[in-house]
Every structure is written in C-alpha cells, then in structure tokens.
Amino acid sequence: MTLVFGMLLDAIFGEPRWLWNRVPHPAVLMGRLIGWCDLRFNKGSRKRLMGVMTIAELCIAAGVLGWLIQLVPGYWLDVIVVAILLAQKSLVEHVQAVGDALRLSLGDARRSVAMIVSRDTKDMDAPAVARSAIESAAENLSDGVVAPVFWFAVAGLPGLLIYKITNTADSMIGYRTPKHEEFGWASAKFDDLLNLIPARLTVALIWAVTSRPNPRGILKDAPLHRSPNAGWPEAAMAHGLNIALSGPRSYDGEIKDYPFVNGDGERSLTADDIDRAVVVLWKTWGFMLSLAFAIAIFW
C-alpha cells in the first residue's frame, strides 16, 4: 500500500511551498550534486568516460540511499519519499496555469508556458501556447508520474531514486551541446533506457482513459518525434484528444521544422483543449491508482 498512499499524498498536497521554501527539495539537492559533478569532472580529454563513471556512481549512491531508507521500521517514511518524488499535482497545476492565463491574455499565457517549456515563447500565438502546454503535459506525465511509479513498483525506493537521479542528470547535462555532448552522453542514454517501458506504458494508460484512438495512428506518429520516448505519450495524447501536436517551433531564435503529430487533428487549440488534457492527466492517475490498489490487495 506504500505506493497507493504515496500517490494519494502527492495528489492532495503536491509541492507545499511552506515546506520547500524552508528546506531544499530532494530534486534540488540532486541538481546541486549533479552540478558539482559537472564542474568537477566535465573537463579534460576523457569526458565521455568521466560522464559514464559519474552517472554510475550517482546511481549506486541513490540505490544505496533508497535501500537504507527502506530499512527504517514502518512504511510511512517510504510513503513520504514516494509522495515527494512524484509530480502529479504539480504537473496539473503548471499545465492548468497556462490554460487559466490564456483566458486572461496571450502575454500572460506566454509567460506561464515559458515556465514549463524550453522553446522560444515570445512570438507564440494562442494555439502554439496551448499546444506547448499539452505536449508538456503528455511528456511529463510519463517522466514525472508513470515512470517513477513504474520503477518503484519494480524495484522499490532504490529503483525510484535511481530513476530520479538519472532523469535529473539528463535534464541538466543530457543535451547535445559542445559542453555536454560527451560528458552527458551516458546520462542521456541511461535515461532513454529507463523511460523505454514507462513511455509506452503511458500510451496504454492514455488509450484506456480517452476515446480509444486507433493505435495504428499512435504507432505511426510516435517515431516522428526527435526523442525515442517522448513521442509515445505525445502521440497518445494527440490521438486521444483528436488534436495536432508538435510541428514547427523556435529554439534560440531558430525555427525547427518538426512534423505534426496527428497532423489531421485540430490545430486551432484553445484553453479548453488544455482543460481536456488536464482531465486526461487525472483520469490516467486514477487508473494507475486503481491498478496499484488492486495489486496491493490481491498480489
């Protein structure tokens, strides 16, 4: 029942500011550690080797920490750790905030969506803002909710902490830039591996709670994404809501001509479509909760 209570605790309380304004969030501590490793070891002529050793040592440390926490009598500490490292409510709040801002003004919406995407937002029109928010909802549902739940179910707190440290490392150093292409290579590849099953599991979950889109469309569109995993939940969301996602966008002032996912779907997206995506987030969470509860009772 640890997972069930952890999911409920996260859904109820999310990320309470009164707490994380006083003490650093574990994800922040992970980020500081990874940043220190980047400064200390991302140098010299053997950056790829140093990157491999860095992510390996971080994962070993995370796994050992998870194992030690599990040794504490009772299960409430485990529940609290699970709740802290899930991101259901915070994801919903960030995505819904874009929809609420879009109803006020385009400028407010651009500022709101800039908090959850890395692409250029200053020239976005309203459909592009909505599309970006929904893409973020789909991708982060996989990374921030389904994958942590999956790895906790498979390997307990060690699995959850290993996943979170890897995912955090990928978000910080897993970019194909001159600085990080070599040092962050192992983190990016291991993150891809750890998300391989959860991303496709997310497709099944979204498919189960939406209008049961044609799976052939998802199978056709998912590989169009530049990421080996992110395209799967994005394609499932696009087909589930019958909307077009992805498509051209700007990064650092440069237009990237990415293809649309479900290009025949609705492209003139609005705040109402963001609301529909939020409903999918909660329905997917509820379906996962029911599965976790059933497994806890009958396994």
CSV table of N, CA, C and O in Angstrom, one decimal, residues 170-289:
chain,number,residue,atom,x,y,z
A,170,ASP,N,19.8,13.9,-16.8
A,170,ASP,CA,19.5,14.1,-18.2
A,170,ASP,C,19.0,15.5,-18.5
A,170,ASP,O,19.4,16.1,-19.5
A,171,SER,N,18.2,16.0,-17.6
A,171,SER,CA,17.6,17.3,-17.8
A,171,SER,C,18.7,18.4,-17.6
A,171,SER,O,18.5,19.5,-18.1
A,172,MET,N,19.8,18.1,-17.0
A,172,MET,CA,20.8,19.1,-16.7
A,172,MET,C,22.0,19.0,-17.7
A,172,MET,O,22.5,20.0,-18.2
A,173,ILE,N,22.5,17.8,-18.0
A,173,ILE,CA,23.7,17.6,-18.8
A,173,ILE,C,23.5,16.7,-20.0
A,173,ILE,O,24.4,16.4,-20.7
A,174,GLY,N,22.2,16.3,-20.2
A,174,GLY,CA,22.0,15.3,-21.3
A,174,GLY,C,21.7,16.0,-22.6
A,174,GLY,O,20.9,15.4,-23.4
A,175,TYR,N,22.3,17.1,-22.9
A,175,TYR,CA,22.0,17.9,-24.1
A,175,TYR,C,23.2,17.7,-25.1
A,175,TYR,O,24.3,17.7,-24.7
A,176,ARG,N,22.8,17.7,-26.4
A,176,ARG,CA,23.9,17.6,-27.4
A,176,ARG,C,24.4,19.0,-27.7
A,176,ARG,O,24.2,19.6,-28.8
A,177,THR,N,25.2,19.5,-26.7
A,177,THR,CA,25.8,20.8,-26.9
A,177,THR,C,27.3,20.6,-26.8
A,177,THR,O,27.8,19.5,-26.3
A,178,PRO,N,28.1,21.5,-27.2
A,178,PRO,CA,29.6,21.4,-27.1
A,178,PRO,C,30.1,21.0,-25.7
A,178,PRO,O,31.0,20.3,-25.5
A,179,LYS,N,29.4,21.6,-24.7
A,179,LYS,CA,29.8,21.4,-23.3
A,179,LYS,C,29.4,20.0,-22.8
A,179,LYS,O,30.2,19.4,-22.1
A,180,HIS,N,28.3,19.5,-23.2
A,180,HIS,CA,27.7,18.3,-22.6
A,180,HIS,C,27.6,17.1,-23.5
A,180,HIS,O,27.1,16.1,-23.0
A,181,GLU,N,27.9,17.2,-24.8
A,181,GLU,CA,27.6,16.1,-25.7
A,181,GLU,C,28.4,14.9,-25.2
A,181,GLU,O,27.8,13.7,-25.3
A,182,GLU,N,29.6,15.0,-24.8
A,182,GLU,CA,30.4,13.9,-24.3
A,182,GLU,C,30.1,13.5,-22.9
A,182,GLU,O,29.8,12.4,-22.6
A,183,PHE,N,30.2,14.5,-22.0
A,183,PHE,CA,30.0,14.2,-20.6
A,183,PHE,C,28.6,13.8,-20.2
A,183,PHE,O,28.4,12.9,-19.4
A,184,GLY,N,27.6,14.3,-20.9
A,184,GLY,CA,26.2,13.9,-20.6
A,184,GLY,C,25.7,12.7,-21.4
A,184,GLY,O,24.5,12.4,-21.3
A,185,TRP,N,26.6,12.2,-22.3
A,185,TRP,CA,26.1,11.1,-23.2
A,185,TRP,C,25.5,9.9,-22.4
A,185,TRP,O,24.4,9.4,-22.7
A,186,ALA,N,26.2,9.4,-21.4
A,186,ALA,CA,25.8,8.3,-20.6
A,186,ALA,C,24.5,8.6,-19.9
A,186,ALA,O,23.6,7.7,-19.8
A,187,SER,N,24.4,9.8,-19.3
A,187,SER,CA,23.1,10.1,-18.6
A,187,SER,C,21.9,10.1,-19.5
A,187,SER,O,20.8,9.6,-19.2
A,188,ALA,N,22.1,10.7,-20.7
A,188,ALA,CA,21.0,10.7,-21.7
A,188,ALA,C,20.6,9.3,-22.2
A,188,ALA,O,19.5,9.0,-22.3
A,189,LYS,N,21.6,8.5,-22.4
A,189,LYS,CA,21.3,7.1,-22.9
A,189,LYS,C,20.7,6.3,-21.8
A,189,LYS,O,19.7,5.5,-22.1
A,190,PHE,N,21.1,6.4,-20.6
A,190,PHE,CA,20.5,5.6,-19.5
A,190,PHE,C,19.1,6.1,-19.2
A,190,PHE,O,18.2,5.3,-18.9
A,191,ASP,N,18.9,7.4,-19.3
A,191,ASP,CA,17.6,8.0,-19.1
A,191,ASP,C,16.6,7.4,-20.2
A,191,ASP,O,15.5,7.1,-19.9
A,192,ASP,N,17.1,7.4,-21.5
A,192,ASP,CA,16.3,6.8,-22.5
A,192,ASP,C,16.0,5.3,-22.2
A,192,ASP,O,14.8,4.9,-22.5
A,193,LEU,N,16.9,4.6,-21.7
A,193,LEU,CA,16.7,3.2,-21.4
A,193,LEU,C,15.6,3.1,-20.3
A,193,LEU,O,14.7,2.2,-20.4
A,194,LEU,N,15.8,3.9,-19.2
A,194,LEU,CA,14.8,3.8,-18.1
A,194,LEU,C,13.4,4.2,-18.4
A,194,LEU,O,12.5,3.8,-17.8
A,195,ASN,N,13.3,5.0,-19.5
A,195,ASN,CA,12.0,5.5,-19.9
A,195,ASN,C,11.4,4.7,-21.0
A,195,ASN,O,10.2,5.0,-21.4
A,196,LEU,N,12.1,3.7,-21.5
A,196,LEU,CA,11.6,2.9,-22.6
A,196,LEU,C,10.3,2.3,-22.4
A,196,LEU,O,9.3,2.4,-23.1
A,197,ILE,N,10.2,1.6,-21.2
A,197,ILE,CA,8.9,0.9,-20.9
A,197,ILE,C,7.9,1.9,-20.4
A,197,ILE,O,6.7,1.9,-20.9
A,198,PRO,N,8.2,2.8,-19.5
A,198,PRO,CA,7.2,3.7,-19.0
A,198,PRO,C,6.5,4.6,-20.1
A,198,PRO,O,5.3,4.9,-20.0
A,199,ALA,N,7.3,5.0,-21.0
A,199,ALA,CA,6.7,5.9,-22.1
A,199,ALA,C,5.7,5.1,-22.9
A,199,ALA,O,4.6,5.7,-23.2
A,200,ARG,N,5.9,3.8,-23.1
A,200,ARG,CA,5.0,3.0,-23.9
A,200,ARG,C,3.8,2.6,-23.0
A,200,ARG,O,2.7,2.4,-23.4
A,201,LEU,N,4.1,2.4,-21.7
A,201,LEU,CA,3.0,2.2,-20.7
A,201,LEU,C,2.1,3.4,-20.6
A,201,LEU,O,0.9,3.2,-20.5
A,202,THR,N,2.6,4.6,-20.7
A,202,THR,CA,1.8,5.8,-20.7
A,202,THR,C,0.8,5.8,-21.9
A,202,THR,O,-0.3,6.2,-21.7
A,203,VAL,N,1.3,5.3,-23.0
A,203,VAL,CA,0.4,5.2,-24.2
A,203,VAL,C,-0.8,4.3,-23.9
A,203,VAL,O,-2.0,4.7,-24.1
A,204,ALA,N,-0.6,3.2,-23.3
A,204,ALA,CA,-1.6,2.3,-22.9
A,204,ALA,C,-2.6,2.9,-21.9
A,204,ALA,O,-3.8,2.8,-22.0
A,205,LEU,N,-2.1,3.7,-20.9
A,205,LEU,CA,-2.9,4.3,-19.9
A,205,LEU,C,-3.8,5.4,-20.5
A,205,LEU,O,-5.0,5.5,-20.3
A,206,ILE,N,-3.1,6.2,-21.4
A,206,ILE,CA,-3.9,7.3,-22.0
A,206,ILE,C,-5.0,6.7,-23.0
A,206,ILE,O,-6.1,7.2,-23.0
A,207,TRP,N,-4.6,5.7,-23.7
A,207,TRP,CA,-5.5,5.0,-24.6
A,207,TRP,C,-6.7,4.5,-23.8
A,207,TRP,O,-7.9,4.5,-24.3
A,208,ALA,N,-6.5,4.0,-22.6
A,208,ALA,CA,-7.5,3.4,-21.8
A,208,ALA,C,-8.5,4.4,-21.3
A,208,ALA,O,-9.7,4.1,-21.0
A,209,VAL,N,-8.1,5.7,-21.1
A,209,VAL,CA,-9.0,6.6,-20.5
A,209,VAL,C,-9.5,7.7,-21.5
A,209,VAL,O,-10.2,8.6,-21.0
A,210,THR,N,-9.1,7.6,-22.7
A,210,THR,CA,-9.6,8.6,-23.7
A,210,THR,C,-10.6,7.8,-24.6
A,210,THR,O,-11.2,6.8,-24.3
A,211,SER,N,-10.8,8.4,-25.8
A,211,SER,CA,-11.8,7.8,-26.7
A,211,SER,C,-11.3,6.6,-27.5
A,211,SER,O,-11.8,6.3,-28.6
A,212,ARG,N,-10.3,5.9,-26.9
A,212,ARG,CA,-9.8,4.7,-27.6
A,212,ARG,C,-9.4,5.0,-29.0
A,212,ARG,O,-9.9,4.5,-30.0
A,213,PRO,N,-8.3,5.9,-29.2
A,213,PRO,CA,-7.9,6.2,-30.6
A,213,PRO,C,-7.3,5.0,-31.3
A,213,PRO,O,-6.9,4.0,-30.6
A,214,ASN,N,-7.3,5.1,-32.6
A,214,ASN,CA,-6.8,4.0,-33.4
A,214,ASN,C,-5.3,3.8,-33.0
A,214,ASN,O,-4.5,4.7,-33.3
A,215,PRO,N,-4.9,2.7,-32.5
A,215,PRO,CA,-3.5,2.5,-32.1
A,215,PRO,C,-2.5,2.6,-33.3
A,215,PRO,O,-1.4,2.9,-33.1
A,216,ARG,N,-3.1,2.3,-34.5
A,216,ARG,CA,-2.2,2.4,-35.7
A,216,ARG,C,-1.7,3.8,-35.9
A,216,ARG,O,-0.5,4.1,-36.3
A,217,GLY,N,-2.5,4.8,-35.6
A,217,GLY,CA,-2.1,6.2,-35.7
A,217,GLY,C,-1.0,6.6,-34.7
A,217,GLY,O,-0.1,7.3,-35.0
A,218,ILE,N,-1.1,6.0,-33.5
A,218,ILE,CA,-0.1,6.3,-32.5
A,218,ILE,C,1.2,5.6,-32.9
A,218,ILE,O,2.3,6.2,-32.8
A,219,LEU,N,1.1,4.4,-33.4
A,219,LEU,CA,2.3,3.7,-33.8
A,219,LEU,C,3.0,4.4,-35.0
A,219,LEU,O,4.2,4.4,-35.1
A,220,LYS,N,2.2,5.0,-35.8
A,220,LYS,CA,2.8,5.7,-37.0
A,220,LYS,C,3.4,7.1,-36.6
A,220,LYS,O,4.5,7.4,-37.1
A,221,ASP,N,2.8,7.8,-35.7
A,221,ASP,CA,3.2,9.1,-35.3
A,221,ASP,C,4.3,9.2,-34.3
A,221,ASP,O,5.1,10.1,-34.3
A,222,ALA,N,4.3,8.2,-33.3
A,222,ALA,CA,5.3,8.3,-32.2
A,222,ALA,C,6.7,8.4,-32.7
A,222,ALA,O,7.5,9.2,-32.1
A,223,PRO,N,7.1,7.6,-33.7
A,223,PRO,CA,8.5,7.7,-34.1
A,223,PRO,C,8.9,9.0,-34.8
A,223,PRO,O,10.1,9.2,-35.1
A,224,LEU,N,7.9,9.8,-35.1
A,224,LEU,CA,8.2,11.1,-35.8
A,224,LEU,C,9.0,12.1,-34.8
A,224,LEU,O,9.6,13.0,-35.3
A,225,HIS,N,8.8,11.8,-33.5
A,225,HIS,CA,9.4,12.7,-32.5
A,225,HIS,C,10.9,12.5,-32.5
A,225,HIS,O,11.4,11.4,-32.7
A,226,ARG,N,11.6,13.6,-32.2
A,226,ARG,CA,13.1,13.5,-32.1
A,226,ARG,C,13.6,12.7,-31.0
A,226,ARG,O,14.7,12.3,-30.9
A,227,SER,N,12.7,12.5,-30.0
A,227,SER,CA,13.1,11.7,-28.8
A,227,SER,C,12.6,10.3,-29.0
A,227,SER,O,11.5,10.1,-29.5
A,228,PRO,N,13.4,9.3,-28.6
A,228,PRO,CA,12.9,7.9,-28.7
A,228,PRO,C,11.8,7.5,-27.8
A,228,PRO,O,11.1,6.5,-28.0
A,229,ASN,N,11.5,8.4,-26.8
A,229,ASN,CA,10.4,8.1,-25.8
A,229,ASN,C,9.3,9.1,-25.8
A,229,ASN,O,8.1,8.8,-25.7
A,230,ALA,N,9.7,10.4,-25.8
A,230,ALA,CA,8.7,11.4,-25.7
A,230,ALA,C,7.6,11.4,-26.7
A,230,ALA,O,6.4,11.8,-26.4
A,231,GLY,N,7.9,10.9,-27.9
A,231,GLY,CA,6.8,10.8,-28.9
A,231,GLY,C,5.7,9.9,-28.6
A,231,GLY,O,4.6,10.1,-29.1
A,232,TRP,N,5.9,8.9,-27.8
A,232,TRP,CA,4.8,8.0,-27.5
A,232,TRP,C,3.7,8.6,-26.7
A,232,TRP,O,2.5,8.5,-27.1
A,233,PRO,N,3.9,9.2,-25.5
A,233,PRO,CA,2.8,9.8,-24.8
A,233,PRO,C,2.2,11.0,-25.5
A,233,PRO,O,1.0,11.3,-25.5
A,234,GLU,N,3.1,11.7,-26.3
A,234,GLU,CA,2.6,12.8,-27.1
A,234,GLU,C,1.6,12.4,-28.2
A,234,GLU,O,0.6,13.0,-28.4
A,235,ALA,N,2.0,11.3,-28.8
A,235,ALA,CA,1.1,10.8,-29.9
A,235,ALA,C,-0.2,10.3,-29.3
A,235,ALA,O,-1.3,10.4,-29.9
A,236,ALA,N,-0.1,9.6,-28.1
A,236,ALA,CA,-1.3,9.1,-27.5
A,236,ALA,C,-2.2,10.2,-27.1
A,236,ALA,O,-3.4,10.1,-27.3
A,237,MET,N,-1.7,11.3,-26.6
A,237,MET,CA,-2.5,12.5,-26.2
A,237,MET,C,-3.1,13.1,-27.4
A,237,MET,O,-4.3,13.5,-27.4
A,238,ALA,N,-2.3,13.3,-28.5
A,238,ALA,CA,-2.8,13.9,-29.7
A,238,ALA,C,-4.0,13.1,-30.3
A,238,ALA,O,-5.0,13.7,-30.6
A,239,HIS,N,-3.8,11.8,-30.4
A,239,HIS,CA,-4.9,11.0,-30.9
A,239,HIS,C,-6.1,10.9,-30.0
A,239,HIS,O,-7.2,10.8,-30.4
A,240,GLY,N,-5.8,10.8,-28.7
A,240,GLY,CA,-6.8,10.7,-27.7
A,240,GLY,C,-7.7,11.9,-27.7
A,240,GLY,O,-9.0,11.8,-27.4
A,241,LEU,N,-7.2,13.1,-27.9
A,241,LEU,CA,-8.0,14.3,-27.9
A,241,LEU,C,-8.3,14.8,-29.3
A,241,LEU,O,-9.0,15.8,-29.5
A,242,ASN,N,-7.8,14.0,-30.3
A,242,ASN,CA,-8.0,14.4,-31.7
A,242,ASN,C,-7.5,15.8,-32.0
A,242,ASN,O,-8.2,16.6,-32.6
A,243,ILE,N,-6.3,16.1,-31.6
A,243,ILE,CA,-5.6,17.3,-31.9
A,243,ILE,C,-4.3,17.1,-32.5
A,243,ILE,O,-3.7,16.0,-32.4
A,244,ALA,N,-3.7,18.1,-33.1
A,244,ALA,CA,-2.4,18.0,-33.7
A,244,ALA,C,-1.4,18.6,-32.7
A,244,ALA,O,-1.6,19.8,-32.2
A,245,LEU,N,-0.3,17.9,-32.4
A,245,LEU,CA,0.7,18.4,-31.6
A,245,LEU,C,2.1,18.4,-32.3
A,245,LEU,O,2.1,18.1,-33.5
A,246,SER,N,3.1,18.9,-31.6
A,246,SER,CA,4.4,19.1,-32.2
A,246,SER,C,4.4,20.1,-33.3
A,246,SER,O,3.7,21.2,-33.1
A,247,GLY,N,5.0,19.9,-34.4
A,247,GLY,CA,5.0,20.9,-35.5
A,247,GLY,C,6.1,21.9,-35.3
A,247,GLY,O,6.9,21.8,-34.4
A,248,PRO,N,6.3,22.8,-36.3
A,248,PRO,CA,7.4,23.8,-36.2
A,248,PRO,C,7.3,24.6,-34.9
A,248,PRO,O,6.3,25.0,-34.4
A,249,ARG,N,8.6,24.9,-34.4
A,249,ARG,CA,8.7,25.8,-33.3
A,249,ARG,C,10.1,26.4,-33.3
A,249,ARG,O,11.0,25.9,-34.1
A,250,SER,N,10.3,27.3,-32.4
A,250,SER,CA,11.6,28.1,-32.4
A,250,SER,C,12.4,27.8,-31.2
A,250,SER,O,11.9,27.8,-30.0
A,251,TYR,N,13.7,27.5,-31.3
A,251,TYR,CA,14.6,27.4,-30.2
A,251,TYR,C,15.8,28.3,-30.5
A,251,TYR,O,16.4,28.3,-31.5
A,252,ASP,N,16.0,29.2,-29.5
A,252,ASP,CA,17.1,30.2,-29.6
A,252,ASP,C,17.1,31.0,-30.9
A,252,ASP,O,18.1,31.2,-31.5
A,253,GLY,N,15.9,31.3,-31.3
A,253,GLY,CA,15.7,32.1,-32.5
A,253,GLY,C,15.8,31.4,-33.8
A,253,GLY,O,15.6,32.0,-34.8
A,254,GLU,N,15.9,30.1,-33.7
A,254,GLU,CA,16.0,29.3,-34.9
A,254,GLU,C,14.8,28.4,-35.1
A,254,GLU,O,14.4,27.6,-34.1
A,255,ILE,N,14.1,28.5,-36.2
A,255,ILE,CA,12.9,27.7,-36.5
A,255,ILE,C,13.3,26.2,-36.8
A,255,ILE,O,14.1,26.0,-37.6
A,256,LYS,N,12.7,25.3,-36.0
A,256,LYS,CA,12.8,23.9,-36.3
A,256,LYS,C,11.6,23.4,-37.0
A,256,LYS,O,10.5,23.5,-36.4
A,257,ASP,N,11.7,22.8,-38.1
A,257,ASP,CA,10.5,22.4,-38.9
A,257,ASP,C,10.2,20.9,-38.6
A,257,ASP,O,10.2,20.0,-39.4
A,258,TYR,N,9.7,20.7,-37.3
A,258,TYR,CA,9.3,19.4,-36.9
A,258,TYR,C,7.9,19.0,-37.5
A,258,TYR,O,7.1,19.9,-37.6
A,259,PRO,N,7.7,17.8,-37.8
A,259,PRO,CA,6.4,17.4,-38.3
A,259,PRO,C,5.3,17.4,-37.3
A,259,PRO,O,5.6,17.3,-36.1
A,260,PHE,N,4.1,17.6,-37.7
A,260,PHE,CA,3.0,17.5,-36.7
A,260,PHE,C,2.7,16.0,-36.4
A,260,PHE,O,2.9,15.1,-37.2
A,261,VAL,N,2.3,15.8,-35.1
A,261,VAL,CA,1.9,14.5,-34.7
A,261,VAL,C,0.3,14.5,-34.8
A,261,VAL,O,-0.3,15.5,-34.2
A,262,ASN,N,-0.2,13.5,-35.4
A,262,ASN,CA,-1.7,13.5,-35.7
A,262,ASN,C,-2.0,14.8,-36.5
A,262,ASN,O,-2.9,15.6,-36.1
A,263,GLY,N,-1.3,15.0,-37.6
A,263,GLY,CA,-1.5,16.2,-38.4
A,263,GLY,C,-2.9,16.5,-38.9
A,263,GLY,O,-3.2,17.6,-39.2
A,264,ASP,N,-3.8,15.5,-38.9
A,264,ASP,CA,-5.1,15.7,-39.4
A,264,ASP,C,-6.0,16.1,-38.2
A,264,ASP,O,-7.2,16.5,-38.4
A,265,GLY,N,-5.5,16.2,-37.0
A,265,GLY,CA,-6.3,16.6,-35.8
A,265,GLY,C,-6.4,18.1,-35.8
A,265,GLY,O,-5.9,18.9,-36.6
A,266,GLU,N,-7.2,18.6,-34.9
A,266,GLU,CA,-7.5,20.1,-34.7
A,266,GLU,C,-6.2,20.8,-34.4
A,266,GLU,O,-5.5,20.4,-33.5
A,267,ARG,N,-5.9,21.9,-35.1
A,267,ARG,CA,-4.7,22.7,-34.9
A,267,ARG,C,-5.0,24.0,-34.2
A,267,ARG,O,-4.1,24.6,-33.6
A,268,SER,N,-6.2,24.5,-34.2
A,268,SER,CA,-6.6,25.8,-33.6
A,268,SER,C,-7.0,25.5,-32.1
A,268,SER,O,-8.1,25.6,-31.7
A,269,LEU,N,-5.9,25.2,-31.3
A,269,LEU,CA,-6.2,24.8,-30.0
A,269,LEU,C,-6.4,26.0,-29.1
A,269,LEU,O,-6.0,27.1,-29.3
A,270,THR,N,-7.2,25.8,-28.0
A,270,THR,CA,-7.6,26.9,-27.1
A,270,THR,C,-7.4,26.4,-25.6
A,270,THR,O,-6.9,25.3,-25.4
A,271,ALA,N,-7.7,27.3,-24.7
A,271,ALA,CA,-7.6,26.9,-23.3
A,271,ALA,C,-8.5,25.7,-23.0
A,271,ALA,O,-8.2,24.9,-22.1
A,272,ASP,N,-9.6,25.6,-23.7
A,272,ASP,CA,-10.5,24.4,-23.4
A,272,ASP,C,-9.8,23.1,-23.7
A,272,ASP,O,-10.0,22.1,-23.1
A,273,ASP,N,-8.9,23.1,-24.7
A,273,ASP,CA,-8.1,21.9,-25.0
A,273,ASP,C,-7.1,21.6,-23.9
A,273,ASP,O,-6.9,20.4,-23.6
A,274,ILE,N,-6.6,22.6,-23.3
A,274,ILE,CA,-5.7,22.4,-22.2
A,274,ILE,C,-6.5,21.8,-21.0
A,274,ILE,O,-6.0,20.8,-20.4
A,275,ASP,N,-7.7,22.2,-20.8
A,275,ASP,CA,-8.6,21.7,-19.8
A,275,ASP,C,-8.8,20.2,-20.1
A,275,ASP,O,-8.8,19.4,-19.1
A,276,ARG,N,-9.0,19.8,-21.3
A,276,ARG,CA,-9.3,18.4,-21.7
A,276,ARG,C,-8.0,17.6,-21.4
A,276,ARG,O,-8.1,16.4,-20.9
A,277,ALA,N,-6.8,18.2,-21.6
A,277,ALA,CA,-5.6,17.4,-21.4
A,277,ALA,C,-5.4,17.2,-19.8
A,277,ALA,O,-5.0,16.1,-19.4
A,278,VAL,N,-5.8,18.2,-19.0
A,278,VAL,CA,-5.7,18.1,-17.6
A,278,VAL,C,-6.7,17.0,-17.1
A,278,VAL,O,-6.3,16.2,-16.2
A,279,VAL,N,-7.8,16.9,-17.7
A,279,VAL,CA,-8.7,15.8,-17.4
A,279,VAL,C,-8.1,14.4,-17.7
A,279,VAL,O,-8.2,13.5,-16.9
A,280,VAL,N,-7.4,14.3,-18.8
A,280,VAL,CA,-6.7,13.1,-19.1
A,280,VAL,C,-5.6,12.8,-18.1
A,280,VAL,O,-5.4,11.6,-17.7
A,281,LEU,N,-4.9,13.8,-17.6
A,281,LEU,CA,-3.9,13.6,-16.6
A,281,LEU,C,-4.5,13.0,-15.3
A,281,LEU,O,-4.0,12.0,-14.7
A,282,TRP,N,-5.7,13.5,-14.9
A,282,TRP,CA,-6.3,13.0,-13.7
A,282,TRP,C,-6.9,11.6,-13.9
A,282,TRP,O,-6.8,10.7,-13.1
A,283,LYS,N,-7.5,11.4,-15.1
A,283,LYS,CA,-8.0,10.0,-15.4
A,283,LYS,C,-6.9,9.0,-15.4
A,283,LYS,O,-7.1,7.9,-14.9
A,284,THR,N,-5.8,9.3,-16.0
A,284,THR,CA,-4.7,8.4,-16.1
A,284,THR,C,-4.2,8.1,-14.7
A,284,THR,O,-3.9,7.0,-14.3
A,285,TRP,N,-4.0,9.2,-13.9
A,285,TRP,CA,-3.6,9.0,-12.5
A,285,TRP,C,-4.6,8.1,-11.7
A,285,TRP,O,-4.2,7.2,-11.0
A,286,GLY,N,-5.9,8.3,-11.9
A,286,GLY,CA,-6.9,7.5,-11.2
A,286,GLY,C,-6.8,6.0,-11.7
A,286,GLY,O,-7.0,5.1,-10.8
A,287,PHE,N,-6.6,5.8,-12.9
A,287,PHE,CA,-6.4,4.4,-13.4
A,287,PHE,C,-5.2,3.7,-12.8
A,287,PHE,O,-5.3,2.6,-12.4
A,288,MET,N,-4.1,4.5,-12.8
A,288,MET,CA,-2.9,3.9,-12.1
A,288,MET,C,-3.1,3.6,-10.7
A,288,MET,O,-2.7,2.6,-10.1
A,289,LEU,N,-3.8,4.5,-10.0
A,289,LEU,CA,-4.1,4.3,-8.5
A,289,LEU,C,-5.0,3.1,-8.3
A,289,LEU,O,-4.7,2.3,-7.4
